[in-house]
């Protein structure tokens, strides 16, 4: 009976304490609602101020996140103090310090992606709209958050990539500049005058509209292949993948037409058979006419 009486008194005390804290909880909820409203207006004001500058899109997103996070931390702390008047910044930091190690191990990947996201937003390279390649992921950067980056593949699919992958691994930015170098290998037959062939190829590439001839066209006799002498042809065109494909299509067509017009053969693979012993050759037709 003593246990039942003690439990009843504790439940009654807890109920009375909860009722006494209801006004404080209501005020705390109002503060949270007010924090949400203030955070939205603060982000809008931040957008208006930052929008007048030439700041990068990713850095603008970081500023908005920092403003929103600061207001929410302050608002939640004020709400917690209303509910628990004994709470102070020192006690809050002390409480966080006790569980910092456990939280760090439990949310290691989240914190890693979070800080990687901040550093990605701060650096100048890899902006929204760039086309990148990293760890088998290729596509256009659409959105960067504090935890992940959205990369739209050239085939249309969306890849959600953790920021730590893009921060710890080499990232190839294809659209960092407006033009980049493209190349193709062209083979000509062994009986071709290589100087003449190189001149024909050069003139053909120079006449392609998408090629930036002012940046130079390289034509190198590269190697003796099995059936041809191969030239490495390099030129400058747009850096976007589609621009590269379009310019390569036009260059290949132009080279093929120019070599055909000049009578220069682009050979098929030749196969030479060698026999250890003499192979008898018989004349086709009537057996009586065959040479013995």
PDB file of N, CA, C and O in Angstrom, residues 52-125:
ATOM      1  N   UNK A  52      21.939  42.492 -54.606  1.00  0.00           N
ATOM      2  CA  UNK A  52      22.515  43.685 -55.222  1.00  0.00           C
ATOM      3  C   UNK A  52      24.005  43.539 -55.496  1.00  0.00           C
ATOM      4  O   UNK A  52      24.602  44.392 -56.151  1.00  0.00           O
ATOM      5  N   UNK A  53      24.606  42.488 -54.984  1.00  0.00           N
ATOM      6  CA  UNK A  53      26.034  42.249 -55.190  1.00  0.00           C
ATOM      7  C   UNK A  53      26.221  41.183 -56.264  1.00  0.00           C
ATOM      8  O   UNK A  53      25.276  40.523 -56.700  1.00  0.00           O
ATOM      9  N   UNK A  54      27.474  40.979 -56.680  1.00  0.00           N
ATOM     10  CA  UNK A  54      27.797  39.971 -57.684  1.00  0.00           C
ATOM     11  C   UNK A  54      28.277  38.682 -57.023  1.00  0.00           C
ATOM     12  O   UNK A  54      29.201  38.031 -57.479  1.00  0.00           O
ATOM     13  N   UNK A  55      27.614  38.308 -55.955  1.00  0.00           N
ATOM     14  CA  UNK A  55      28.006  37.124 -55.204  1.00  0.00           C
ATOM     15  C   UNK A  55      27.552  35.870 -55.934  1.00  0.00           C
ATOM     16  O   UNK A  55      26.542  35.870 -56.642  1.00  0.00           O
ATOM     17  N   UNK A  56      28.314  34.784 -55.811  1.00  0.00           N
ATOM     18  CA  UNK A  56      27.967  33.533 -56.462  1.00  0.00           C
ATOM     19  C   UNK A  56      26.691  32.935 -55.881  1.00  0.00           C
ATOM     20  O   UNK A  56      26.348  33.180 -54.724  1.00  0.00           O
ATOM     21  N   UNK A  57      26.008  32.130 -56.675  1.00  0.00           N
ATOM     22  CA  UNK A  57      24.750  31.531 -56.231  1.00  0.00           C
ATOM     23  C   UNK A  57      24.959  30.616 -55.032  1.00  0.00           C
ATOM     24  O   UNK A  57      24.166  30.620 -54.080  1.00  0.00           O
ATOM     25  N   UNK A  58      26.026  29.810 -55.063  1.00  0.00           N
ATOM     26  CA  UNK A  58      26.293  28.905 -53.949  1.00  0.00           C
ATOM     27  C   UNK A  58      26.604  29.669 -52.667  1.00  0.00           C
ATOM     28  O   UNK A  58      26.173  29.282 -51.571  1.00  0.00           O
ATOM     29  N   UNK A  59      27.351  30.778 -52.778  1.00  0.00           N
ATOM     30  CA  UNK A  59      27.670  31.567 -51.596  1.00  0.00           C
ATOM     31  C   UNK A  59      26.428  32.282 -51.076  1.00  0.00           C
ATOM     32  O   UNK A  59      26.262  32.464 -49.864  1.00  0.00           O
ATOM     33  N   UNK A  60      25.546  32.686 -51.957  1.00  0.00           N
ATOM     34  CA  UNK A  60      24.274  33.293 -51.554  1.00  0.00           C
ATOM     35  C   UNK A  60      23.452  32.296 -50.736  1.00  0.00           C
ATOM     36  O   UNK A  60      22.855  32.652 -49.714  1.00  0.00           O
ATOM     37  N   UNK A  61      23.418  31.037 -51.191  1.00  0.00           N
ATOM     38  CA  UNK A  61      22.701  30.006 -50.446  1.00  0.00           C
ATOM     39  C   UNK A  61      23.313  29.798 -49.066  1.00  0.00           C
ATOM     40  O   UNK A  61      22.599  29.561 -48.076  1.00  0.00           O
ATOM     41  N   UNK A  62      24.650  29.893 -48.966  1.00  0.00           N
ATOM     42  CA  UNK A  62      25.309  29.748 -47.670  1.00  0.00           C
ATOM     43  C   UNK A  62      24.932  30.885 -46.734  1.00  0.00           C
ATOM     44  O   UNK A  62      24.691  30.668 -45.542  1.00  0.00           O
ATOM     45  N   UNK A  63      24.871  32.120 -47.248  1.00  0.00           N
ATOM     46  CA  UNK A  63      24.475  33.266 -46.419  1.00  0.00           C
ATOM     47  C   UNK A  63      23.046  33.088 -45.907  1.00  0.00           C
ATOM     48  O   UNK A  63      22.755  33.317 -44.725  1.00  0.00           O
ATOM     49  N   UNK A  64      22.136  32.666 -46.785  1.00  0.00           N
ATOM     50  CA  UNK A  64      20.748  32.436 -46.367  1.00  0.00           C
ATOM     51  C   UNK A  64      20.665  31.372 -45.282  1.00  0.00           C
ATOM     52  O   UNK A  64      19.926  31.525 -44.297  1.00  0.00           O
ATOM     53  N   UNK A  65      21.419  30.296 -45.453  1.00  0.00           N
ATOM     54  CA  UNK A  65      21.411  29.218 -44.455  1.00  0.00           C
ATOM     55  C   UNK A  65      21.972  29.695 -43.128  1.00  0.00           C
ATOM     56  O   UNK A  65      21.443  29.348 -42.058  1.00  0.00           O
ATOM     57  N   UNK A  66      23.041  30.486 -43.169  1.00  0.00           N
ATOM     58  CA  UNK A  66      23.642  30.993 -41.934  1.00  0.00           C
ATOM     59  C   UNK A  66      22.677  31.920 -41.190  1.00  0.00           C
ATOM     60  O   UNK A  66      22.543  31.838 -39.963  1.00  0.00           O
ATOM     61  N   UNK A  67      21.985  32.790 -41.926  1.00  0.00           N
ATOM     62  CA  UNK A  67      21.010  33.694 -41.298  1.00  0.00           C
ATOM     63  C   UNK A  67      19.880  32.896 -40.672  1.00  0.00           C
ATOM     64  O   UNK A  67      19.487  33.125 -39.506  1.00  0.00           O
ATOM     65  N   UNK A  68      19.338  31.940 -41.421  1.00  0.00           N
ATOM     66  CA  UNK A  68      18.228  31.128 -40.907  1.00  0.00           C
ATOM     67  C   UNK A  68      18.656  30.315 -39.687  1.00  0.00           C
ATOM     68  O   UNK A  68      17.921  30.235 -38.687  1.00  0.00           O
ATOM     69  N   UNK A  69      19.845  29.714 -39.751  1.00  0.00           N
ATOM     70  CA  UNK A  69      20.324  28.883 -38.651  1.00  0.00           C
ATOM     71  C   UNK A  69      20.567  29.712 -37.393  1.00  0.00           C
ATOM     72  O   UNK A  69      20.224  29.290 -36.273  1.00  0.00           O
ATOM     73  N   UNK A  70      21.142  30.899 -37.552  1.00  0.00           N
ATOM     74  CA  UNK A  70      21.406  31.760 -36.397  1.00  0.00           C
ATOM     75  C   UNK A  70      20.111  32.156 -35.687  1.00  0.00           C
ATOM     76  O   UNK A  70      20.002  32.096 -34.447  1.00  0.00           O
ATOM     77  N   UNK A  71      19.113  32.543 -36.453  1.00  0.00           N
ATOM     78  CA  UNK A  71      17.835  32.956 -35.858  1.00  0.00           C
ATOM     79  C   UNK A  71      17.152  31.784 -35.164  1.00  0.00           C
ATOM     80  O   UNK A  71      16.594  31.921 -34.067  1.00  0.00           O
ATOM     81  N   UNK A  72      17.199  30.606 -35.773  1.00  0.00           N
ATOM     82  CA  UNK A  72      16.560  29.447 -35.173  1.00  0.00           C
ATOM     83  C   UNK A  72      17.259  29.019 -33.876  1.00  0.00           C
ATOM     84  O   UNK A  72      16.598  28.647 -32.897  1.00  0.00           O
ATOM     85  N   UNK A  73      18.579  29.052 -33.854  1.00  0.00           N
ATOM     86  CA  UNK A  73      19.305  28.693 -32.629  1.00  0.00           C
ATOM     87  C   UNK A  73      18.956  29.662 -31.506  1.00  0.00           C
ATOM     88  O   UNK A  73      18.685  29.248 -30.359  1.00  0.00           O
ATOM     89  N   UNK A  74      18.934  30.951 -31.814  1.00  0.00           N
ATOM     90  CA  UNK A  74      18.595  31.949 -30.801  1.00  0.00           C
ATOM     91  C   UNK A  74      17.156  31.786 -30.329  1.00  0.00           C
ATOM     92  O   UNK A  74      16.868  31.837 -29.125  1.00  0.00           O
ATOM     93  N   UNK A  75      16.225  31.582 -31.269  1.00  0.00           N
ATOM     94  CA  UNK A  75      14.824  31.431 -30.898  1.00  0.00           C
ATOM     95  C   UNK A  75      14.571  30.190 -30.065  1.00  0.00           C
ATOM     96  O   UNK A  75      13.822  30.234 -29.070  1.00  0.00           O
ATOM     97  N   UNK A  76      15.181  29.059 -30.432  1.00  0.00           N
ATOM     98  CA  UNK A  76      14.998  27.833 -29.658  1.00  0.00           C
ATOM     99  C   UNK A  76      15.611  27.942 -28.270  1.00  0.00           C
ATOM    100  O   UNK A  76      15.064  27.392 -27.290  1.00  0.00           O
ATOM    101  N   UNK A  77      16.727  28.651 -28.156  1.00  0.00           N
ATOM    102  CA  UNK A  77      17.332  28.840 -26.832  1.00  0.00           C
ATOM    103  C   UNK A  77      16.423  29.687 -25.934  1.00  0.00           C
ATOM    104  O   UNK A  77      16.231  29.371 -24.751  1.00  0.00           O
ATOM    105  N   UNK A  78      15.833  30.746 -26.491  1.00  0.00           N
ATOM    106  CA  UNK A  78      14.919  31.583 -25.702  1.00  0.00           C
ATOM    107  C   UNK A  78      13.703  30.772 -25.272  1.00  0.00           C
ATOM    108  O   UNK A  78      13.242  30.863 -24.121  1.00  0.00           O
ATOM    109  N   UNK A  79      13.169  29.945 -26.195  1.00  0.00           N
ATOM    110  CA  UNK A  79      12.027  29.105 -25.841  1.00  0.00           C
ATOM    111  C   UNK A  79      12.388  28.104 -24.750  1.00  0.00           C
ATOM    112  O   UNK A  79      11.592  27.842 -23.834  1.00  0.00           O
ATOM    113  N   UNK A  80      13.590  27.538 -24.817  1.00  0.00           N
ATOM    114  CA  UNK A  80      14.012  26.594 -23.788  1.00  0.00           C
ATOM    115  C   UNK A  80      14.175  27.279 -22.437  1.00  0.00           C
ATOM    116  O   UNK A  80      13.843  26.706 -21.389  1.00  0.00           O
ATOM    117  N   UNK A  81      14.669  28.516 -22.428  1.00  0.00           N
ATOM    118  CA  UNK A  81      14.825  29.260 -21.170  1.00  0.00           C
ATOM    119  C   UNK A  81      13.460  29.562 -20.558  1.00  0.00           C
ATOM    120  O   UNK A  81      13.291  29.537 -19.322  1.00  0.00           O
ATOM    121  N   UNK A  82      12.446  29.837 -21.381  1.00  0.00           N
ATOM    122  CA  UNK A  82      11.099  30.094 -20.863  1.00  0.00           C
ATOM    123  C   UNK A  82      10.556  28.857 -20.159  1.00  0.00           C
ATOM    124  O   UNK A  82       9.933  28.944 -19.086  1.00  0.00           O
ATOM    125  N   UNK A  83      10.775  27.682 -20.763  1.00  0.00           N
ATOM    126  CA  UNK A  83      10.279  26.444 -20.159  1.00  0.00           C
ATOM    127  C   UNK A  83      11.132  26.037 -18.969  1.00  0.00           C
ATOM    128  O   UNK A  83      10.616  25.565 -17.940  1.00  0.00           O
ATOM    129  N   UNK A  84      12.442  26.235 -19.063  1.00  0.00           N
ATOM    130  CA  UNK A  84      13.366  25.854 -17.983  1.00  0.00           C
ATOM    131  C   UNK A  84      14.154  27.096 -17.569  1.00  0.00           C
ATOM    132  O   UNK A  84      15.218  27.376 -18.133  1.00  0.00           O
ATOM    133  N   UNK A  85      13.647  27.858 -16.611  1.00  0.00           N
ATOM    134  CA  UNK A  85      14.290  29.135 -16.233  1.00  0.00           C
ATOM    135  C   UNK A  85      15.728  28.990 -15.742  1.00  0.00           C
ATOM    136  O   UNK A  85      16.511  29.932 -15.821  1.00  0.00           O
ATOM    137  N   UNK A  86      16.086  27.802 -15.240  1.00  0.00           N
ATOM    138  CA  UNK A  86      17.438  27.612 -14.717  1.00  0.00           C
ATOM    139  C   UNK A  86      18.474  27.405 -15.820  1.00  0.00           C
ATOM    140  O   UNK A  86      19.673  27.348 -15.538  1.00  0.00           O
ATOM    141  N   UNK A  87      18.011  27.276 -17.062  1.00  0.00           N
ATOM    142  CA  UNK A  87      18.925  27.038 -18.174  1.00  0.00           C
ATOM    143  C   UNK A  87      19.704  28.301 -18.508  1.00  0.00           C
ATOM    144  O   UNK A  87      19.137  29.378 -18.674  1.00  0.00           O
ATOM    145  N   UNK A  88      21.018  28.179 -18.616  1.00  0.00           N
ATOM    146  CA  UNK A  88      21.899  29.301 -18.971  1.00  0.00           C
ATOM    147  C   UNK A  88      22.795  28.859 -20.121  1.00  0.00           C
ATOM    148  O   UNK A  88      22.961  27.655 -20.372  1.00  0.00           O
ATOM    149  N   UNK A  89      23.389  29.816 -20.834  1.00  0.00           N
ATOM    150  CA  UNK A  89      24.318  29.424 -21.906  1.00  0.00           C
ATOM    151  C   UNK A  89      25.441  28.525 -21.418  1.00  0.00           C
ATOM    152  O   UNK A  89      25.850  27.596 -22.112  1.00  0.00           O
ATOM    153  N   UNK A  90      25.949  28.809 -20.194  1.00  0.00           N
ATOM    154  CA  UNK A  90      27.041  27.990 -19.660  1.00  0.00           C
ATOM    155  C   UNK A  90      26.586  26.557 -19.413  1.00  0.00           C
ATOM    156  O   UNK A  90      27.293  25.593 -19.780  1.00  0.00           O
ATOM    157  N   UNK A  91      25.410  26.390 -18.819  1.00  0.00           N
ATOM    158  CA  UNK A  91      24.915  25.038 -18.564  1.00  0.00           C
ATOM    159  C   UNK A  91      24.599  24.308 -19.861  1.00  0.00           C
ATOM    160  O   UNK A  91      24.789  23.099 -19.976  1.00  0.00           O
ATOM    161  N   UNK A  92      24.092  25.065 -20.860  1.00  0.00           N
ATOM    162  CA  UNK A  92      23.800  24.446 -22.155  1.00  0.00           C
ATOM    163  C   UNK A  92      25.082  23.945 -22.822  1.00  0.00           C
ATOM    164  O   UNK A  92      25.138  22.825 -23.332  1.00  0.00           O
ATOM    165  N   UNK A  93      26.136  24.772 -22.823  1.00  0.00           N
ATOM    166  CA  UNK A  93      27.410  24.358 -23.406  1.00  0.00           C
ATOM    167  C   UNK A  93      28.017  23.183 -22.646  1.00  0.00           C
ATOM    168  O   UNK A  93      28.609  22.283 -23.236  1.00  0.00           O
ATOM    169  N   UNK A  94      27.861  23.204 -21.306  1.00  0.00           N
ATOM    170  CA  UNK A  94      28.375  22.090 -20.511  1.00  0.00           C
ATOM    171  C   UNK A  94      27.650  20.799 -20.847  1.00  0.00           C
ATOM    172  O   UNK A  94      28.255  19.730 -20.976  1.00  0.00           O
ATOM    173  N   UNK A  95      26.333  20.893 -21.025  1.00  0.00           N
ATOM    174  CA  UNK A  95      25.568  19.710 -21.394  1.00  0.00           C
ATOM    175  C   UNK A  95      25.936  19.195 -22.774  1.00  0.00           C
ATOM    176  O   UNK A  95      26.038  17.986 -22.993  1.00  0.00           O
ATOM    177  N   UNK A  96      26.163  20.126 -23.698  1.00  0.00           N
ATOM    178  CA  UNK A  96      26.581  19.707 -25.036  1.00  0.00           C
ATOM    179  C   UNK A  96      27.968  19.084 -25.004  1.00  0.00           C
ATOM    180  O   UNK A  96      28.257  18.154 -25.761  1.00  0.00           O
ATOM    181  N   UNK A  97      28.831  19.607 -24.136  1.00  0.00           N
ATOM    182  CA  UNK A  97      30.182  19.071 -24.058  1.00  0.00           C
ATOM    183  C   UNK A  97      30.202  17.643 -23.554  1.00  0.00           C
ATOM    184  O   UNK A  97      31.050  16.839 -23.965  1.00  0.00           O
ATOM    185  N   UNK A  98      29.269  17.289 -22.674  1.00  0.00           N
ATOM    186  CA  UNK A  98      29.240  15.933 -22.136  1.00  0.00           C
ATOM    187  C   UNK A  98      28.958  14.910 -23.229  1.00  0.00           C
ATOM    188  O   UNK A  98      29.574  13.846 -23.309  1.00  0.00           O
ATOM    189  N   UNK A  99      28.017  15.264 -24.105  1.00  0.00           N
ATOM    190  CA  UNK A  99      27.646  14.295 -25.147  1.00  0.00           C
ATOM    191  C   UNK A  99      28.291  14.566 -26.489  1.00  0.00           C
ATOM    192  O   UNK A  99      27.877  13.971 -27.493  1.00  0.00           O
ATOM    193  N   UNK A 100      29.282  15.464 -26.536  1.00  0.00           N
ATOM    194  CA  UNK A 100      29.873  15.830 -27.830  1.00  0.00           C
ATOM    195  C   UNK A 100      30.558  14.645 -28.500  1.00  0.00           C
ATOM    196  O   UNK A 100      30.443  14.455 -29.709  1.00  0.00           O
ATOM    197  N   UNK A 101      31.265  13.840 -27.707  1.00  0.00           N
ATOM    198  CA  UNK A 101      31.984  12.705 -28.279  1.00  0.00           C
ATOM    199  C   UNK A 101      31.007  11.686 -28.855  1.00  0.00           C
ATOM    200  O   UNK A 101      31.158  11.206 -29.986  1.00  0.00           O
ATOM    201  N   UNK A 102      29.971  11.364 -28.068  1.00  0.00           N
ATOM    202  CA  UNK A 102      28.978  10.391 -28.538  1.00  0.00           C
ATOM    203  C   UNK A 102      28.241  10.902 -29.767  1.00  0.00           C
ATOM    204  O   UNK A 102      28.024  10.162 -30.738  1.00  0.00           O
ATOM    205  N   UNK A 103      27.869  12.183 -29.750  1.00  0.00           N
ATOM    206  CA  UNK A 103      27.172  12.762 -30.904  1.00  0.00           C
ATOM    207  C   UNK A 103      28.085  12.773 -32.126  1.00  0.00           C
ATOM    208  O   UNK A 103      27.661  12.512 -33.250  1.00  0.00           O
ATOM    209  N   UNK A 104      29.369  13.084 -31.890  1.00  0.00           N
ATOM    210  CA  UNK A 104      30.313  13.135 -32.998  1.00  0.00           C
ATOM    211  C   UNK A 104      30.449  11.793 -33.697  1.00  0.00           C
ATOM    212  O   UNK A 104      30.490  11.718 -34.924  1.00  0.00           O
ATOM    213  N   UNK A 105      30.531  10.699 -32.911  1.00  0.00           N
ATOM    214  CA  UNK A 105      30.629   9.375 -33.517  1.00  0.00           C
ATOM    215  C   UNK A 105      29.318   8.962 -34.182  1.00  0.00           C
ATOM    216  O   UNK A 105      29.321   8.341 -35.245  1.00  0.00           O
ATOM    217  N   UNK A 106      28.200   9.303 -33.550  1.00  0.00           N
ATOM    218  CA  UNK A 106      26.906   8.884 -34.087  1.00  0.00           C
ATOM    219  C   UNK A 106      26.566   9.602 -35.388  1.00  0.00           C
ATOM    220  O   UNK A 106      25.965   9.012 -36.292  1.00  0.00           O
ATOM    221  N   UNK A 107      26.950  10.866 -35.487  1.00  0.00           N
ATOM    222  CA  UNK A 107      26.597  11.667 -36.664  1.00  0.00           C
ATOM    223  C   UNK A 107      27.843  12.111 -37.429  1.00  0.00           C
ATOM    224  O   UNK A 107      27.902  13.203 -37.965  1.00  0.00           O
ATOM    225  N   UNK A 108      28.834  11.225 -37.491  1.00  0.00           N
ATOM    226  CA  UNK A 108      30.096  11.577 -38.138  1.00  0.00           C
ATOM    227  C   UNK A 108      29.892  11.918 -39.615  1.00  0.00           C
ATOM    228  O   UNK A 108      30.396  12.927 -40.113  1.00  0.00           O
ATOM    229  N   UNK A 109      29.126  11.079 -40.318  1.00  0.00           N
ATOM    230  CA  UNK A 109      28.905  11.317 -41.750  1.00  0.00           C
ATOM    231  C   UNK A 109      28.122  12.601 -41.988  1.00  0.00           C
ATOM    232  O   UNK A 109      28.396  13.351 -42.936  1.00  0.00           O
ATOM    233  N   UNK A 110      27.141  12.872 -41.111  1.00  0.00           N
ATOM    234  CA  UNK A 110      26.335  14.090 -41.278  1.00  0.00           C
ATOM    235  C   UNK A 110      27.202  15.330 -41.092  1.00  0.00           C
ATOM    236  O   UNK A 110      27.145  16.275 -41.892  1.00  0.00           O
ATOM    237  N   UNK A 111      28.022  15.343 -40.041  1.00  0.00           N
ATOM    238  CA  UNK A 111      28.897  16.494 -39.796  1.00  0.00           C
ATOM    239  C   UNK A 111      29.931  16.641 -40.913  1.00  0.00           C
ATOM    240  O   UNK A 111      30.273  17.759 -41.322  1.00  0.00           O
ATOM    241  N   UNK A 112      30.436  15.504 -41.420  1.00  0.00           N
ATOM    242  CA  UNK A 112      31.428  15.552 -42.496  1.00  0.00           C
ATOM    243  C   UNK A 112      30.836  16.198 -43.743  1.00  0.00           C
ATOM    244  O   UNK A 112      31.439  17.076 -44.360  1.00  0.00           O
ATOM    245  N   UNK A 113      29.618  15.769 -44.104  1.00  0.00           N
ATOM    246  CA  UNK A 113      28.958  16.358 -45.270  1.00  0.00           C
ATOM    247  C   UNK A 113      28.593  17.818 -45.030  1.00  0.00           C
ATOM    248  O   UNK A 113      28.617  18.630 -45.961  1.00  0.00           O
ATOM    249  N   UNK A 114      28.235  18.149 -43.785  1.00  0.00           N
ATOM    250  CA  UNK A 114      27.864  19.522 -43.446  1.00  0.00           C
ATOM    251  C   UNK A 114      29.036  20.473 -43.663  1.00  0.00           C
ATOM    252  O   UNK A 114      28.919  21.490 -44.359  1.00  0.00           O
ATOM    253  N   UNK A 115      30.189  20.143 -43.078  1.00  0.00           N
ATOM    254  CA  UNK A 115      31.354  21.024 -43.219  1.00  0.00           C
ATOM    255  C   UNK A 115      31.895  21.005 -44.655  1.00  0.00           C
ATOM    256  O   UNK A 115      32.395  22.024 -45.143  1.00  0.00           O
ATOM    257  N   UNK A 116      31.783  19.850 -45.330  1.00  0.00           N
ATOM    258  CA  UNK A 116      32.191  19.801 -46.734  1.00  0.00           C
ATOM    259  C   UNK A 116      31.307  20.709 -47.574  1.00  0.00           C
ATOM    260  O   UNK A 116      31.786  21.391 -48.493  1.00  0.00           O
ATOM    261  N   UNK A 117      29.997  20.755 -47.254  1.00  0.00           N
ATOM    262  CA  UNK A 117      29.088  21.647 -47.974  1.00  0.00           C
ATOM    263  C   UNK A 117      29.458  23.111 -47.795  1.00  0.00           C
ATOM    264  O   UNK A 117      29.394  23.897 -48.748  1.00  0.00           O
ATOM    265  N   UNK A 118      29.832  23.483 -46.570  1.00  0.00           N
ATOM    266  CA  UNK A 118      30.247  24.874 -46.324  1.00  0.00           C
ATOM    267  C   UNK A 118      31.481  25.220 -47.155  1.00  0.00           C
ATOM    268  O   UNK A 118      31.547  26.277 -47.796  1.00  0.00           O
ATOM    269  N   UNK A 119      32.464  24.321 -47.168  1.00  0.00           N
ATOM    270  CA  UNK A 119      33.695  24.594 -47.903  1.00  0.00           C
ATOM    271  C   UNK A 119      33.448  24.628 -49.413  1.00  0.00           C
ATOM    272  O   UNK A 119      34.061  25.420 -50.132  1.00  0.00           O
ATOM    273  N   UNK A 120      32.557  23.762 -49.901  1.00  0.00           N
ATOM    274  CA  UNK A 120      32.232  23.771 -51.333  1.00  0.00           C
ATOM    275  C   UNK A 120      31.565  25.088 -51.719  1.00  0.00           C
ATOM    276  O   UNK A 120      31.836  25.661 -52.773  1.00  0.00           O
ATOM    277  N   UNK A 121      30.669  25.583 -50.859  1.00  0.00           N
ATOM    278  CA  UNK A 121      30.001  26.849 -51.148  1.00  0.00           C
ATOM    279  C   UNK A 121      30.968  28.028 -51.102  1.00  0.00           C
ATOM    280  O   UNK A 121      30.804  29.015 -51.819  1.00  0.00           O
ATOM    281  N   UNK A 122      31.990  27.936 -50.247  1.00  0.00           N
ATOM    282  CA  UNK A 122      32.928  29.045 -50.107  1.00  0.00           C
ATOM    283  C   UNK A 122      33.934  29.115 -51.254  1.00  0.00           C
ATOM    284  O   UNK A 122      34.364  30.209 -51.629  1.00  0.00           O
ATOM    285  N   UNK A 123      34.310  27.973 -51.816  1.00  0.00           N
ATOM    286  CA  UNK A 123      35.324  28.010 -52.866  1.00  0.00           C
ATOM    287  C   UNK A 123      34.718  28.513 -54.174  1.00  0.00           C
ATOM    288  O   UNK A 123      33.523  28.375 -54.422  1.00  0.00           O
ATOM    289  N   UNK A 124      35.561  29.077 -55.004  1.00  0.00           N
ATOM    290  CA  UNK A 124      35.090  29.716 -56.229  1.00  0.00           C
ATOM    291  C   UNK A 124      34.728  28.713 -57.313  1.00  0.00           C
ATOM    292  O   UNK A 124      33.848  28.977 -58.140  1.00  0.00           O
ATOM    293  N   UNK A 125      35.403  27.588 -57.352  1.00  0.00           N
ATOM    294  CA  UNK A 125      35.168  26.618 -58.417  1.00  0.00           C
ATOM    295  C   UNK A 125      33.911  25.797 -58.139  1.00  0.00           C
ATOM    296  O   UNK A 125      33.386  25.768 -57.052  1.00  0.00           O
TER     297      UNK A 125
END
